[in-house]
XYZ file of C-alpha atoms in Angstrom:
469
model
C 78.271 52.740 83.025
C 80.696 49.772 82.805
C 81.731 48.916 86.326
C 79.933 48.516 89.689
C 81.518 47.770 93.090
C 79.664 45.979 95.910
C 80.699 46.904 99.427
C 80.117 44.023 101.861
C 82.818 44.122 104.609
C 81.332 41.294 106.662
C 80.994 37.553 105.925
C 82.872 36.432 102.857
C 82.611 34.973 99.342
C 84.577 32.286 97.503
C 84.064 30.209 94.393
C 82.934 27.210 96.502
C 80.335 29.075 98.561
C 82.091 27.970 101.735
C 80.267 28.807 104.986
C 77.691 30.611 102.861
C 74.799 30.361 105.311
C 75.732 28.748 108.637
C 77.312 31.729 110.468
C 75.215 34.671 111.709
C 77.428 36.991 109.623
C 76.736 35.089 106.365
C 73.253 33.864 105.386
C 70.833 35.491 103.053
C 72.674 38.721 102.645
C 75.621 36.919 100.987
C 73.409 34.929 98.661
C 71.715 38.208 97.687
C 74.979 39.936 96.913
C 76.536 37.027 95.066
C 73.477 36.379 92.806
C 72.818 40.045 92.119
C 76.486 40.567 91.221
C 76.511 37.562 88.920
C 73.204 38.709 87.238
C 74.790 42.136 86.607
C 77.751 40.397 85.133
C 75.553 38.499 82.732
C 74.083 41.773 81.573
C 77.619 42.891 80.612
C 78.570 44.922 83.715
C 82.057 44.436 85.339
C 81.415 43.735 89.075
C 83.742 43.786 92.117
C 82.414 42.271 95.358
C 84.731 43.863 97.931
C 84.967 42.067 101.241
C 87.574 41.297 103.863
C 90.762 39.267 103.562
C 90.992 36.679 106.357
C 94.164 34.675 107.031
C 93.001 32.297 109.621
C 93.412 28.469 109.840
C 89.778 28.156 110.542
C 88.881 30.069 107.451
C 91.361 29.065 104.789
C 89.070 29.755 101.881
C 89.351 33.560 102.356
C 93.195 34.056 102.308
C 93.841 35.015 98.676
C 93.338 38.767 97.826
C 91.301 37.885 94.628
C 88.954 35.187 93.667
C 86.385 34.378 90.934
C 83.274 32.387 90.192
C 83.886 29.973 87.346
C 80.560 30.704 85.717
C 80.806 34.506 86.091
C 83.777 35.902 84.227
C 82.640 39.480 84.717
C 82.596 39.180 88.515
C 85.747 39.576 90.739
C 85.831 38.879 94.510
C 88.235 41.371 96.121
C 89.416 40.705 99.622
C 90.778 43.810 101.417
C 93.162 43.281 104.368
C 91.939 45.227 107.318
C 91.284 44.550 110.998
C 94.101 42.119 111.321
C 94.302 38.543 109.969
C 91.767 36.594 112.096
C 88.068 36.184 111.457
C 86.018 38.903 113.263
C 82.329 39.051 113.797
C 80.581 42.101 112.130
C 80.142 43.797 115.488
C 83.965 43.963 115.884
C 84.585 45.534 112.366
C 83.299 49.006 112.921
C 86.508 50.692 114.025
C 88.402 49.237 111.067
C 86.034 50.444 108.305
C 88.002 53.639 107.609
C 91.056 51.436 106.741
C 88.834 49.276 104.543
C 87.735 52.325 102.622
C 91.270 53.745 102.317
C 92.542 50.494 100.959
C 89.721 50.167 98.447
C 90.721 53.639 97.265
C 94.348 52.678 96.974
C 93.438 49.447 95.043
C 91.485 51.380 92.414
C 94.057 54.143 92.214
C 96.784 51.590 91.571
C 94.698 49.926 88.887
C 94.005 53.271 87.257
C 90.285 52.802 87.083
C 87.446 53.384 89.595
C 83.917 51.972 89.500
C 81.161 54.171 88.121
C 78.813 53.309 91.083
C 78.800 51.424 94.381
C 76.040 49.287 95.868
C 76.411 48.964 99.643
C 75.036 46.246 101.850
C 74.100 46.249 105.530
C 75.051 49.170 107.771
C 78.795 48.538 107.625
C 78.778 48.550 103.782
C 76.526 51.625 103.840
C 78.721 53.796 106.090
C 81.811 52.555 103.952
C 79.881 53.963 100.942
C 79.498 57.281 102.683
C 83.240 57.440 103.383
C 84.054 56.404 99.816
C 81.684 59.091 98.390
C 83.468 61.670 100.624
C 86.764 60.528 99.227
C 85.908 60.087 95.491
C 82.529 61.630 94.695
C 81.266 58.197 93.456
C 77.689 57.708 94.375
C 76.207 54.624 96.116
C 72.924 52.812 96.810
C 72.105 51.380 100.256
C 70.492 47.960 100.819
C 70.103 47.405 104.595
C 69.104 43.773 104.586
C 68.005 44.276 108.168
C 67.819 47.382 110.448
C 69.415 47.776 113.824
C 66.502 49.676 115.540
C 64.184 46.725 115.080
C 66.766 44.214 116.246
C 67.478 46.362 119.348
C 63.820 46.295 120.265
C 63.613 42.469 119.971
C 66.770 42.024 121.991
C 65.507 44.303 124.776
C 62.102 42.547 124.651
C 63.894 39.199 125.259
C 65.178 40.494 128.551
C 68.785 41.609 127.843
C 69.701 44.815 129.528
C 70.385 47.851 127.491
C 73.964 47.975 128.626
C 74.602 44.395 127.640
C 72.839 44.832 124.262
C 74.971 47.878 123.512
C 78.153 46.059 124.539
C 77.351 42.975 122.380
C 75.677 44.471 119.315
C 77.057 48.111 119.208
C 73.596 49.399 118.504
C 74.515 53.117 118.748
C 77.235 52.777 116.106
C 75.039 50.661 113.878
C 71.989 53.009 113.927
C 74.222 56.081 113.378
C 75.772 54.316 110.352
C 72.319 53.426 108.991
C 71.078 57.015 109.288
C 74.188 58.348 107.455
C 73.846 55.675 104.816
C 70.220 56.615 104.270
C 70.942 60.304 104.118
C 73.772 60.070 101.549
C 72.634 57.177 99.416
C 71.467 58.091 95.949
C 68.714 55.511 96.433
C 67.653 52.975 99.071
C 66.617 49.437 98.047
C 63.857 47.638 99.904
C 62.546 44.181 99.062
C 58.997 44.871 99.932
C 56.579 47.779 100.545
C 56.246 46.555 104.162
C 60.062 47.011 104.648
C 59.827 50.510 103.190
C 56.844 51.957 104.983
C 57.061 50.089 108.291
C 60.705 49.373 109.020
C 62.067 52.739 107.906
C 59.345 54.529 109.772
C 61.011 53.617 113.178
C 61.453 56.671 115.298
C 65.240 56.235 115.457
C 65.497 56.851 111.673
C 65.712 60.366 110.330
C 64.137 59.717 106.953
C 60.638 59.777 105.402
C 59.771 56.398 103.924
C 57.743 58.263 101.300
C 60.860 59.887 99.927
C 61.416 59.111 96.276
C 64.886 57.839 96.984
C 63.239 54.553 98.190
C 63.000 51.773 95.524
C 61.116 48.599 96.074
C 63.102 45.901 94.225
C 62.258 42.277 95.127
C 65.295 39.846 95.197
C 65.287 36.811 93.018
C 66.254 33.165 93.311
C 68.568 30.989 91.274
C 66.102 29.122 89.025
C 68.999 27.037 87.666
C 69.296 25.477 91.079
C 65.860 25.835 92.713
C 63.337 24.163 90.344
C 61.356 20.895 89.909
C 63.597 19.355 87.313
C 65.408 16.169 88.415
C 69.118 16.518 88.876
C 71.987 13.887 89.335
C 72.382 14.810 92.962
C 68.755 13.902 93.698
C 69.669 10.157 93.788
C 72.371 10.855 96.349
C 69.918 12.780 98.458
C 67.323 9.966 98.218
C 69.926 7.590 99.609
C 70.727 9.982 102.480
C 67.044 10.435 103.347
C 66.619 6.568 103.275
C 69.568 6.321 105.665
C 68.088 8.940 108.051
C 64.814 7.044 108.172
C 66.373 3.558 108.367
C 65.730 3.004 112.125
C 62.154 4.272 112.101
C 59.075 2.127 111.789
C 58.325 1.301 108.233
C 55.006 3.351 108.224
C 57.023 6.533 108.657
C 59.239 5.956 105.705
C 56.944 7.525 103.075
C 55.419 10.340 105.214
C 55.776 13.903 104.153
C 58.281 16.134 105.894
C 57.966 19.433 107.659
C 61.288 21.017 106.722
C 63.072 23.898 108.487
C 66.213 24.929 106.775
C 66.846 28.438 108.132
C 70.137 29.217 109.864
C 70.089 27.986 113.469
C 69.416 31.357 115.064
C 67.209 32.536 117.927
C 65.146 34.823 115.820
C 64.399 31.998 113.266
C 62.329 30.448 116.141
C 62.838 26.727 115.334
C 61.590 25.676 118.704
C 58.037 26.942 118.023
C 57.592 24.361 115.177
C 59.168 21.627 117.309
C 56.697 22.422 120.134
C 53.824 22.448 117.703
C 54.821 19.147 116.231
C 55.215 17.451 119.584
C 51.975 18.758 121.089
C 49.757 17.620 118.129
C 49.516 13.865 117.951
C 47.569 13.998 114.688
C 50.277 16.086 113.074
C 53.003 13.786 114.431
C 51.178 10.854 112.881
C 50.890 12.550 109.481
C 54.468 13.904 109.004
C 58.131 13.708 109.985
C 59.955 16.843 111.097
C 63.305 17.520 109.408
C 65.655 20.219 110.651
C 68.520 21.163 108.321
C 71.903 21.754 109.960
C 75.070 22.715 108.037
C 78.368 20.971 108.671
C 77.145 18.959 111.703
C 77.121 15.252 111.204
C 76.141 14.279 114.780
C 73.843 16.876 116.464
C 73.658 14.938 119.661
C 77.457 14.953 120.060
C 77.741 18.629 118.890
C 75.354 20.041 121.485
C 77.167 18.353 124.357
C 80.688 19.547 123.196
C 80.141 22.964 121.785
C 79.081 26.187 123.464
C 78.144 28.260 120.490
C 74.722 30.043 120.132
C 73.870 27.428 117.503
C 74.766 24.589 119.832
C 72.564 26.116 122.663
C 69.604 26.395 120.414
C 69.983 22.888 119.123
C 70.412 21.646 122.637
C 67.036 23.102 123.574
C 65.526 21.373 120.641
C 67.038 18.009 121.500
C 66.125 18.275 125.178
C 62.464 19.087 124.346
C 62.181 16.156 121.940
C 64.637 13.624 123.010
C 62.176 10.709 122.760
C 61.394 11.581 119.159
C 64.919 12.146 117.774
C 65.569 9.565 115.148
C 61.896 8.454 115.229
C 59.862 11.291 113.985
C 62.301 14.211 114.297
C 65.494 14.167 112.171
C 68.511 16.450 111.550
C 70.004 16.593 108.041
C 73.501 17.852 107.282
C 72.967 19.700 103.969
C 75.758 22.237 103.344
C 75.251 23.585 99.770
C 72.379 25.011 97.711
C 72.370 22.159 95.059
C 71.787 19.421 97.656
C 69.277 21.628 99.490
C 67.331 21.986 96.280
C 67.532 18.182 95.915
C 66.116 17.724 99.329
C 63.257 20.108 98.518
C 62.338 18.267 95.279
C 62.379 14.827 96.902
C 60.406 16.116 99.866
C 57.909 17.944 97.503
C 57.128 14.569 95.822
C 55.885 13.367 99.225
C 53.680 16.442 99.606
C 56.024 18.068 102.136
C 55.894 21.463 103.778
C 58.512 24.173 104.200
C 58.082 25.910 107.581
C 59.580 29.312 108.611
C 58.375 30.367 112.002
C 60.721 33.400 112.316
C 59.772 35.984 114.853
C 60.419 38.460 112.041
C 61.635 37.889 108.498
C 62.701 40.897 106.385
C 61.939 39.186 103.075
C 62.007 35.441 102.932
C 64.211 34.410 99.962
C 64.504 30.893 101.252
C 60.784 30.509 101.247
C 60.528 31.425 97.558
C 63.391 28.905 96.768
C 61.494 26.214 98.610
C 58.256 27.157 96.705
C 60.122 26.911 93.361
C 60.889 23.265 94.125
C 57.308 22.409 94.880
C 57.062 22.536 98.663
C 53.987 23.712 100.400
C 54.602 26.946 102.412
C 53.841 27.701 106.037
C 55.507 30.902 106.929
C 55.577 33.756 109.603
C 53.108 36.540 109.077
C 55.711 39.040 110.495
C 57.560 40.862 107.718
C 58.077 40.281 104.011
C 56.377 36.887 103.628
C 52.956 38.436 104.430
C 53.369 40.696 101.324
C 54.893 37.867 99.183
C 52.171 35.328 99.964
C 49.318 37.793 100.252
C 47.053 35.933 97.834
C 46.891 32.480 99.425
C 50.136 31.033 97.805
C 51.155 30.020 101.284
C 49.771 29.781 104.799
C 50.638 32.680 107.242
C 51.266 31.790 110.919
C 51.588 33.690 114.177
C 55.131 32.606 115.190
C 54.207 33.074 118.942
C 51.020 30.946 118.781
C 51.872 27.185 118.940
C 48.293 26.116 118.266
C 48.078 28.306 115.143
C 51.350 26.751 113.883
C 50.207 23.127 114.444
C 46.785 23.857 112.811
C 48.306 25.422 109.702
C 50.969 22.700 109.362
C 48.359 19.962 109.514
C 46.088 21.796 107.052
C 49.079 22.161 104.646
C 49.944 18.482 104.952
C 46.381 17.249 104.365
C 44.736 19.818 102.121
C 46.990 22.547 100.656
C 48.043 22.619 97.025
C 51.468 23.999 96.057
C 50.576 25.039 92.498
C 49.973 28.685 93.367
C 53.257 28.969 95.214
C 55.158 27.368 92.332
C 53.767 29.940 89.972
C 54.567 32.723 92.353
C 58.141 31.666 92.615
C 58.616 32.079 88.810
C 58.213 35.812 89.208
C 61.293 36.186 91.269
C 64.492 36.267 89.145
C 67.895 37.854 89.775
C 67.924 39.166 86.200
C 64.802 41.266 87.025
C 66.466 42.452 90.210
C 69.687 43.440 88.375
C 67.798 45.280 85.740
C 65.913 47.333 88.314
C 69.179 48.200 90.151
C 70.814 49.222 86.788
C 67.848 51.391 85.721
C 68.117 53.339 89.013
C 71.973 53.526 88.756
C 71.691 54.877 85.259
C 69.203 57.495 86.507
C 71.684 58.640 89.187
C 74.705 58.812 86.746
C 72.535 60.787 84.254
C 71.660 63.296 87.023
C 74.936 63.774 88.980
C 73.852 67.131 90.187
C 71.520 65.353 92.591
C 74.441 63.602 94.467
C 74.706 64.949 97.960
C 78.076 66.227 99.189
C 79.156 64.670 102.484
C 79.118 66.960 105.454
C 82.444 66.454 107.421
C 80.729 67.266 110.741
C 78.030 64.559 110.257
C 80.615 61.930 109.344
C 82.674 63.022 112.430
C 79.932 61.687 114.658
C 80.528 58.224 113.349
C 84.320 58.539 113.710
C 83.901 59.662 117.338
C 81.760 56.647 118.125
C 84.174 54.135 116.619
C 87.108 55.730 118.390
C 85.510 54.728 121.711
C 85.294 51.037 120.734
C-alpha cells in the first residue's frame, strides 16, 4: 500500500484553510479529512484529497486544479471540475457525482497510476466510492460524519413539512446513498460506540451495527496547535480581548469567559446558553459570555444587512440580549485555528469554560481541542460527548433545559477543575487515528476476496433518483 485517495466532493480545501469552518458544508468534516490525510502522509503514504474545483469570484481560493499543504509534501489536493463553475451547496451536488467519479477515473488513467484504496466521507463521498468501486474494483471505507435519517427526524420535529424537508435536504437521495455506501464499504468508521450502536440502528438503515465491518476509530486533534504552550499570536489575541472589553466596567475585565465557538448553526443551539446566561444573575456576575464568529467584524451591522441562516440565528441572539451586548456578551471574530487556540489559552488562564449546547453532536472534536488548551468543559449529553467525557472530565448538560445549563456553567466557573479534561485530550491524536485506518486498510488489501462486487440494479436506484432532481 502506497497511495490512498480521500473522496470529499463538498466543501473544499486549500493551503490557507480558507472558509474551513464557517459554512454549513465545511466545518468539522473538513478538519477531520485534512488532519487524517496529513497524518497518513507523515507515515509515508501518498494521499490525494479529491474535492471540487470552483471558479467563482466569491471563492477564489478553489480555482486551481491542484494545491498542497506546505508542511505535508505527501498530500495533494485535487480539485475535479464538475457541476459547473459556481459554488454549490452539498444538496445540489448529487446529480453531478457520476461526472465527479468519471473524471477521477480519467485523472488516474492519464497519470498511469491508481490509488490502492479510497476513504470516503459523508454520503456524497460514500456513493462516489461505490461508483468508483464498480468502475475500478478499488475498495473503499465509509465515514459518514453525520447520518441523514437522524437529521430528517430533527428537521421534521422542528415543524418543517415532509415535502419542504425533502425539497431542501434531498433526504431520499441521501439515505439511499448512505445505505449503498454502508453495503459496499469494506469497513465503516465510527468515532464512538454510541455512533455505531445507536445511530446506525435507525430503522431506515439496512445494516446491523454489530457487523464486523464497523470500526470505532476516535478522531484526533492537532496537538501542535491546540495545547497550553504560549505562542507568539497569544499577545495579539490578548490585545484583541482587551479591545473587546474596553467599554465594560473595570470589574468585568478579568472575569472568566463562557466561550461558544461552534459554527453558527441551528443545531448547535447557541441560544440556549445565551438564555441560561441572561436568566441567572449570579452567573452573569461571575463571567462574560463570548461567542466566536468567523469573518464578521460587526455583528450588529451583519444581522441587519444579511439574510443568511447564520444572520437569522445571530439576530435572534442579539434581539434576546441587546442590553448586554458589549457589556457582558461579546462577539469575537476569530477565523483560523491558531488564533482560536490562542483565545482558548488566554481564556483558560482566567478559569474559563467552553460550552457546546448542541441538540446533538456526533463526536465533539472542537470540545477536545478546547480541553487540550485548558478550558473547563460544559457539553451536550446527546451524542459522542457523553462517551468521551464519561468519567467526569467535563460536565454534561441537557441542551433543552435552560436551568440545567445555567447550573452546570456556574458550577464549572466556581468549582470545576480542568486537569482531568487536559489529560483526556492527550489521548486523541491524528497519528493514532491514521494508524487505525491503515491497519484496517491493510487487512482489506490482504483479503481482496472479501470485496463485494457492486450490483448494477442496486446502483440504478440511486441513478434513477438523481435523474429526477
